[in-house]
XYZ file of C-alpha atoms in Angstrom:
460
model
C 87.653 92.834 87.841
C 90.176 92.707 84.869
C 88.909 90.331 81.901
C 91.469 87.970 81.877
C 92.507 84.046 82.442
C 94.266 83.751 85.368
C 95.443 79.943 85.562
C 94.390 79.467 89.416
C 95.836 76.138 89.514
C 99.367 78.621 89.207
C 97.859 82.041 89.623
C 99.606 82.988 86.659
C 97.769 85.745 84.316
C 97.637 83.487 80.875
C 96.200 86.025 78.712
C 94.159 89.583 79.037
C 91.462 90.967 77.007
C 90.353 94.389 76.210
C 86.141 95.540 77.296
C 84.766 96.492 74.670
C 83.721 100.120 73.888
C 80.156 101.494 74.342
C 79.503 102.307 70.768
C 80.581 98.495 70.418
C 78.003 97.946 72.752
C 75.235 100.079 71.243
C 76.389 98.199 67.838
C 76.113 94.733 69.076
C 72.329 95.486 70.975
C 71.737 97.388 67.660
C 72.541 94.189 65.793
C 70.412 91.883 68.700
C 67.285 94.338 67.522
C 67.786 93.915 63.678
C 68.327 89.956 63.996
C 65.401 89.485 65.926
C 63.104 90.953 63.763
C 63.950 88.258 61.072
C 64.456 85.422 63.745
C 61.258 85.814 65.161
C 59.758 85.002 61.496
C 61.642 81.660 61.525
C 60.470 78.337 61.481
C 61.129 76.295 64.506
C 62.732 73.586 62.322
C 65.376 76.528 61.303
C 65.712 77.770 64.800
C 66.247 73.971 65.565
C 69.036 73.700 62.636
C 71.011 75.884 64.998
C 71.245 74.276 68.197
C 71.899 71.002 66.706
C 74.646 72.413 64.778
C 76.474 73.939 67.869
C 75.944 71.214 69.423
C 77.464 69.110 67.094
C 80.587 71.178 67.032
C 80.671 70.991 70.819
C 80.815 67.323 70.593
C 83.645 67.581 67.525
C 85.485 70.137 69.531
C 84.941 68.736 73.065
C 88.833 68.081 74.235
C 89.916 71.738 73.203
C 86.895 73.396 74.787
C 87.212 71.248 78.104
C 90.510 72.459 78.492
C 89.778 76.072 78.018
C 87.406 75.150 81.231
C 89.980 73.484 82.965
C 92.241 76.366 82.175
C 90.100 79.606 83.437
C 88.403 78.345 86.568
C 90.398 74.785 87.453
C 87.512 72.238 87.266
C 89.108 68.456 87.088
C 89.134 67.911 83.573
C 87.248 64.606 83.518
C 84.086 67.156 84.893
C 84.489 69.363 82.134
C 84.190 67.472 79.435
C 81.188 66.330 81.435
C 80.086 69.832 81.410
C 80.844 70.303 77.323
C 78.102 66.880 77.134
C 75.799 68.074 79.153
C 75.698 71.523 77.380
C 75.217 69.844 73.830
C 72.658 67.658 75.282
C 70.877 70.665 76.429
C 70.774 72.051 72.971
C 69.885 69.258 71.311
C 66.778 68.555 73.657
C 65.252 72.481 73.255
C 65.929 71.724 69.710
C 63.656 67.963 69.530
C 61.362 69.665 72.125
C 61.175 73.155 71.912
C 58.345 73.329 69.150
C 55.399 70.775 71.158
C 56.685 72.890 74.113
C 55.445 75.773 72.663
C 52.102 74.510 70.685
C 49.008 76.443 71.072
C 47.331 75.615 73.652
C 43.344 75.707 73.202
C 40.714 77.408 75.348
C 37.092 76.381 75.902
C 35.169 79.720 76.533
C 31.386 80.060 77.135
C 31.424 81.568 73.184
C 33.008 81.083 70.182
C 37.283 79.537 70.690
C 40.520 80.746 71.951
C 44.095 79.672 72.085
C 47.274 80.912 73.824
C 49.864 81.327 71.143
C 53.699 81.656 72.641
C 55.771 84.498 70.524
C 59.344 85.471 70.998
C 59.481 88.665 73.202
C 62.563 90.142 71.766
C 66.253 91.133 73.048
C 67.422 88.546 76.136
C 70.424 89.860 77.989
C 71.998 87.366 79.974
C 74.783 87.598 82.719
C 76.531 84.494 83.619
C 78.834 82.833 86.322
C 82.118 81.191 85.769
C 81.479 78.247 87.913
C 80.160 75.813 84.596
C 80.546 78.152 82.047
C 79.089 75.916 79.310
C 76.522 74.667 80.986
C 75.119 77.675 82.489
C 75.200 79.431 79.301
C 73.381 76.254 77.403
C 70.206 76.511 79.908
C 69.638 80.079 79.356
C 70.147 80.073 75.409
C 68.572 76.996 73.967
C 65.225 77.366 75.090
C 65.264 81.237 74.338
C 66.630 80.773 70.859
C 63.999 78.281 70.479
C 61.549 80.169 71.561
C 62.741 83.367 68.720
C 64.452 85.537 71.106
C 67.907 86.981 70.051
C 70.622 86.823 73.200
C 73.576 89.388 74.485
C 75.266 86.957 76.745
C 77.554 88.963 79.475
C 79.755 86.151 80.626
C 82.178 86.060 83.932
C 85.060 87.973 83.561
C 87.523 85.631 84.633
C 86.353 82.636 81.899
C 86.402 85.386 78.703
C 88.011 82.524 76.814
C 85.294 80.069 76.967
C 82.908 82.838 76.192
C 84.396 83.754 73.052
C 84.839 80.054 72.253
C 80.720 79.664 72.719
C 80.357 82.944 70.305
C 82.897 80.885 67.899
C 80.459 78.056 67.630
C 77.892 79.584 66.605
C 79.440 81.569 63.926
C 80.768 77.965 62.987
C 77.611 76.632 62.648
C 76.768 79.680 60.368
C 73.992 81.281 62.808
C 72.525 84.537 61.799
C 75.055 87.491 62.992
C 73.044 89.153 65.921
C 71.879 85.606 66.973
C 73.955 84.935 70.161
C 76.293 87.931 70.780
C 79.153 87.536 73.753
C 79.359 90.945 75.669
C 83.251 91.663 77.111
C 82.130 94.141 79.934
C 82.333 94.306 83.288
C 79.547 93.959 85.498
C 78.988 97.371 86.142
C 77.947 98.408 83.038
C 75.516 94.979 82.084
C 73.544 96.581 84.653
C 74.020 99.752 83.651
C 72.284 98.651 79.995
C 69.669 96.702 81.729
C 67.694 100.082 81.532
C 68.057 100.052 77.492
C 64.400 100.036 76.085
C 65.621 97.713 73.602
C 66.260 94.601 75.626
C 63.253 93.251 77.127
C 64.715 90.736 79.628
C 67.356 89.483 81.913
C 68.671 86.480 83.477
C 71.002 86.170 85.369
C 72.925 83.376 87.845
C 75.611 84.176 89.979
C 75.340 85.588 93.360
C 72.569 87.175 96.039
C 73.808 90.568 95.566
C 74.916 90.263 91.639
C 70.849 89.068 91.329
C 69.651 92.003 93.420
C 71.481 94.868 91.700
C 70.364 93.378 88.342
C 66.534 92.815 89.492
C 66.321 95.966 90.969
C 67.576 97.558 87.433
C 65.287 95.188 85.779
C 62.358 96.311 87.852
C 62.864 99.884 87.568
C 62.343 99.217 83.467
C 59.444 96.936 84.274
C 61.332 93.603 82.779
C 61.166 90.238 83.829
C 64.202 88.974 85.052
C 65.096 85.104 86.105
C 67.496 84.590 88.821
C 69.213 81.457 89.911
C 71.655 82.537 93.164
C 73.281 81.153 95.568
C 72.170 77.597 97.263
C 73.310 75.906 101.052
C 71.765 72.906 100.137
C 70.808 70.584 102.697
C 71.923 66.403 102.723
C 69.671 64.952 104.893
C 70.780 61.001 106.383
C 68.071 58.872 108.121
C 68.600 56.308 110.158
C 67.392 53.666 107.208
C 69.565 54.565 104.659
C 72.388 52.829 102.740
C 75.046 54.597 104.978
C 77.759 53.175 102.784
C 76.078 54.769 99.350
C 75.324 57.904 100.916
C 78.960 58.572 101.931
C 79.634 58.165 98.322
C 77.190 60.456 97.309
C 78.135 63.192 99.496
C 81.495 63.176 98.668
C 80.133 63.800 94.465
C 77.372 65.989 96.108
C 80.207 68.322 98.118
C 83.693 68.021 96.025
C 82.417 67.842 92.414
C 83.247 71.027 90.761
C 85.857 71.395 93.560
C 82.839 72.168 95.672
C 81.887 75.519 93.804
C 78.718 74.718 93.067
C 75.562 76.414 93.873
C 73.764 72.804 94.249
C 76.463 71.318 96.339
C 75.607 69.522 99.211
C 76.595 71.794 101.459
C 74.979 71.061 105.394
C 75.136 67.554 105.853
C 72.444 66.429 108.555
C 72.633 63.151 110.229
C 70.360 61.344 112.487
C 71.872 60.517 116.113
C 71.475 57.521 114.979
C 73.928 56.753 112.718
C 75.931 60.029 112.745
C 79.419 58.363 114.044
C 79.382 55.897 111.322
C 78.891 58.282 108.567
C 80.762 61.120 109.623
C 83.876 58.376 110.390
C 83.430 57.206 107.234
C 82.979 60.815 104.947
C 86.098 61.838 106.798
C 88.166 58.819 105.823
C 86.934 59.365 101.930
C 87.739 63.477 102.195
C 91.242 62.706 103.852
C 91.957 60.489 100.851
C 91.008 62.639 98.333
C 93.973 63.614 95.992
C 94.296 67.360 95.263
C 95.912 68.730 92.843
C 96.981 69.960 88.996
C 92.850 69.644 86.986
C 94.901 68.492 83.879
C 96.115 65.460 86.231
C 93.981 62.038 85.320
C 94.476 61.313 88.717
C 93.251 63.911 90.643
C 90.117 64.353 92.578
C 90.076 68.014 94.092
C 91.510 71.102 91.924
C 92.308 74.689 92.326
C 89.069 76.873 93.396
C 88.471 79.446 90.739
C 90.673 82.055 92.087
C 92.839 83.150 94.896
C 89.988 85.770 95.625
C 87.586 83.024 95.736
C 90.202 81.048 98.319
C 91.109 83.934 100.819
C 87.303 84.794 100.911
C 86.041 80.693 101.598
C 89.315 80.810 104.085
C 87.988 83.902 106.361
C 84.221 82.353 106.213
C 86.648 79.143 107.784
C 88.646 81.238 110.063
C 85.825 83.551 111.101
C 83.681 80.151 112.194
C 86.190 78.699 114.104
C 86.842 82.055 116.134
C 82.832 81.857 116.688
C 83.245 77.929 118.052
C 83.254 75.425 115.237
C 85.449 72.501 115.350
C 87.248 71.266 112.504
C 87.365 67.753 111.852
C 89.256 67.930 108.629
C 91.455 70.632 106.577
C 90.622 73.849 107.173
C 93.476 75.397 105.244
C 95.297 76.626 102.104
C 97.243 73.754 100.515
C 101.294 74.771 100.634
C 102.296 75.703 96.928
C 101.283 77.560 94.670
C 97.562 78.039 92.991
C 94.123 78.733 95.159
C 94.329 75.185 96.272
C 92.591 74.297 99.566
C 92.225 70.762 101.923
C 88.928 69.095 102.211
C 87.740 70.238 104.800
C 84.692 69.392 107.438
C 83.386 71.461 110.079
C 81.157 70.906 113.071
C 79.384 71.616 116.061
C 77.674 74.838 114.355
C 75.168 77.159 115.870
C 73.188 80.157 114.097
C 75.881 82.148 116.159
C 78.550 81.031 113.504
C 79.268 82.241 110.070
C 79.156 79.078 108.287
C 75.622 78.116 109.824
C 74.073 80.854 107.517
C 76.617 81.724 104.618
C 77.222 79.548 102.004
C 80.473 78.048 101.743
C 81.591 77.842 97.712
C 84.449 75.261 97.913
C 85.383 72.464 99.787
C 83.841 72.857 102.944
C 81.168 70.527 104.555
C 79.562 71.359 107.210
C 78.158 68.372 109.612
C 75.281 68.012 112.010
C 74.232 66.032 114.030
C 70.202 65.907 115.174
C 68.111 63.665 117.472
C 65.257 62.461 114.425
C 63.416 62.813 111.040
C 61.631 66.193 112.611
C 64.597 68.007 113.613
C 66.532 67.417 110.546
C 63.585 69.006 108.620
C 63.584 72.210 111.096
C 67.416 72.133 110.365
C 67.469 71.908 106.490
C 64.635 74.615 106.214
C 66.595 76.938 108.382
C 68.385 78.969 105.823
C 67.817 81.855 104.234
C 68.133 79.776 100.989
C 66.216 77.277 99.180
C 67.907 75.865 95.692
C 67.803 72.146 95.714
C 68.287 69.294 98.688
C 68.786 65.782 99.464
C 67.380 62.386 101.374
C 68.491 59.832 101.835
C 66.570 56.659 103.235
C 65.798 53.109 102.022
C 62.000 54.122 102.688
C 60.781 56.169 99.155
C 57.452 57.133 100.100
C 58.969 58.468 103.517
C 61.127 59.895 101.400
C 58.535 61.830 99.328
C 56.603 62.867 102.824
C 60.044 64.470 104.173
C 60.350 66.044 100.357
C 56.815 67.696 100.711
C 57.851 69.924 104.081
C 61.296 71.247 102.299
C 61.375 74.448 101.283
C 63.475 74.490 98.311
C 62.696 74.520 94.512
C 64.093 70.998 93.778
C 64.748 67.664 96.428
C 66.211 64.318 95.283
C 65.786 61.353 97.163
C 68.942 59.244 97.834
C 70.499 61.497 95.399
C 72.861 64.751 95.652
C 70.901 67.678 93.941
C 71.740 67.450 89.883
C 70.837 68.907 86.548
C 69.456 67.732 83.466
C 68.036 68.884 80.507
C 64.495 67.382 81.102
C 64.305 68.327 85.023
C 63.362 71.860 85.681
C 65.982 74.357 88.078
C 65.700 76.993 90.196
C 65.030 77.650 93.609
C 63.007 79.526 96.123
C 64.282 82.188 99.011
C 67.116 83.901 98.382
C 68.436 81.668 95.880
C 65.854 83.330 93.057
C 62.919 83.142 90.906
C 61.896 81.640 87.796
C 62.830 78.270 86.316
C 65.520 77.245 83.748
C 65.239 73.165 81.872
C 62.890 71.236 80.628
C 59.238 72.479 79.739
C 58.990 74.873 81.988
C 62.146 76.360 81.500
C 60.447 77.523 77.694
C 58.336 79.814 79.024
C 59.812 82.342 81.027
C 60.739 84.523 78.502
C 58.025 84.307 76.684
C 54.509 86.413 75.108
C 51.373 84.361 76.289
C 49.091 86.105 73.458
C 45.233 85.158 73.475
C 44.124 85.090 70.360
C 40.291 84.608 70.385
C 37.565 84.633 67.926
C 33.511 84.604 68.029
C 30.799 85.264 66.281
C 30.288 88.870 65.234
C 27.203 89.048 66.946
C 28.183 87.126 70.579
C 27.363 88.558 73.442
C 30.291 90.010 75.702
């Protein structure tokens, strides 16, 4: 894939950039190395001088960089300034939190003391989707800069713009050269320098079989690797809930981000119950929904990413309803130009049909209906992924029992699946390993070291 912007709300090419060379590679690892050995000697006040800094600048700079979003990959431009927000609040929470997150932690042996002391581990590189390409970038470098680690960031070649804007920042807010280095290469070849000795881990979100090349490569090299992947998050409606509220929140849970999110809520499961009333009423809200130019104030649905991205969500569409799915909304292209597509609902899925098992990155829901509380939990757990999920009913602690037999990494209760700084993410399955956010996010990259002491004479 070229590195370029491509406008998709026009499909017009807005501006191309050159990869860069491998000896500018070699120089910019090369650089990572050096940095780090200084960083790692830095206080966590300093490291914390950083973050707050870029962050800062985000804020200042927040109308130019949202449009650069809204520019590369289409999202509404209300959401990304949303995005630009919740990436400086990310930053400025590692930096409050990051040093009590990694405080010694004391042993109690049978002899003498211990601790467990957290040190930086060295070079990060990590390899990053378009889809919130702020945000995503924010989880993965605060806590790691934090923590003393020096980051090559390989971003999504069709957002180069908003990754040289992020490098920007922090050469704004005067951050050691070597610090945070942006990467213009294809993905081919950040997996190809996985294998370099001198970058001892990788992260990486994006899809199953971008994670699997890139953990294989990883594992070959015997380096830990985080993955978040792909999600087909399940939205599961009792027969006590607020029907009313939970229509609203499926329409944020499936349309926000034009539905390209990995945490959208994708299968939407409905008790017999009261499956006619909310399915009559999510397909009045969908039908409304006005789609159109991101820069619009007005509009509710943009562009997805790409017309790549559109053909492929299309044949997922077309191949399903050759298989027997119904459509009960949409189901095409939008007439005009850009990779804009209708809201669109499908039903009366089996695991005979594509979109039962693949996950649908745009506007598509899919619905079901099921007889009770058991079958929707057989339902949601069938999938080969496991990111994040929803309940909904007016009952909490039924709520929390349902919650307990999902198996997914994260499950809100009369909420869509979200993100915050102080809420860890990541998922279970096929949609990855490892955590990103809040405490637990710190320590995946991270040198556990013992560090005990006892008398000279102590037995072993």
């Amino acid at each position: 894939m070229p590195i370029q912007t491509t406008n998709p709300a026009t499909n017009k090419v807005v501006k191309s950039f050159d990869e860069m060379t491998d000896k500018q590679v070699d120089d910019a690892i090369e650089q990572s190395v050096s940095t780090f050995q200084d960083w790692k000697k830095t206080s966590y006040s300093e490291r914390a001088a950083v973050l707050t800094k870029v962050a800062s600048l985000m804020r200042e700079n927040k109308a130019a960089l949202s449009t650069l979003i809204t520019l590369e990959m289409g999202k509404i431009l209300s959401q990304a300034e949303g995005e630009v927000e919740l990436s400086a609040n990310i930053l400025d929470y590692y930096a409050k939190n990051g040093e009590a997150f990694l405080a010694d932690k004391k042993l109690k042996p049978e002899l003498g003391e211990a601790i467990i002391r957290s040190s930086p581990i060295g070079v990060l590189l990590g390899v990053q989707p378009w889809n919130f390409p702020f945000y995503q970038v924010a989880r993965f470098i605060a806590p790691n800069i934090m923590v003393g680690n020096t980051i090559l960031l390989k971003h999504a070649s069709m957002v180069p713009q908003c990754a040289i804007a992020i490098e920007d920042l922090f050469k704004q807010a005067q951050a050691p050269t070597g610090l945070y280095t942006n990467l213009l290469i294809s993905g081919r070849r950040a997996s190809a320098i996985v294998s370099d000795k001198r970058i001892k881990g990788v992260s990486l979100t994006g899809s199953e079989a971008a994670g699997a090349s890139l953990a294989a490569e990883a594992g070959k090299s015997l380096k830990k690797s985080v993955l978040e992947l792909g999600g087909n998050d399940a939205f599961i409606v009792l027969e006590d809930a607020d029907i009313d509220k939970a229509v609203d929140w499926a329409v944020i849970g499936r349309m926000n981000n034009n539905g390209e999110s990995c945490i959208a809520s994708k299968r939407i499961i409905a008790v017999e119950a009261i499956a006619d009333e909310f399915i009559e009423k999510f397909t009045a809200k969908l039908a409304k929904m006005k789609v159109g130019d991101p820069m619009d104030p007005e509009t509710e649905l943009g562009p997805l990413s790409s017309e790549e991205a559109l053909l492929h969500l299309l044949d997922q569409v077309e191949r399903s309803i050759a298989a027997g799915a119904t459509v009960l909304l949409g189901g095409k292209r939008v007439d005009g130009p850009g990779a804009f597509m209708e809201p669109t609902i499908l039903t009366d899925l089996n695991p005979k049909i594509p979109a039962y098992h693949e996950e649908l990155f745009g506007p598509v829901s899919s619905f079901y209906r099921v007889k009770d509380e058991a079958a929707a939990i057989v339902l949601a757990n069938d999938s080969d992924f496991g990111l994040g999920g929803s309940i909904f009913t007016k009952d909490i602690e039924r709520g929390k029992r349902i919650a307990d037999q999902i198996d997914s990494g994260m499950v809100f209760i009369n909420h869509p699946t979200w993100t915050q700084a102080d809420l860890p993410f990541g998922g279970t399955k096929k949609s990855g390993y490892g955590r990103e956010l809040s405490e637990i996010g710190i320590h995946e990259f991270v040198n556990k070291k013992l560090i005990r002491f006892s008398g000279i004479s102590d037995p072993f």
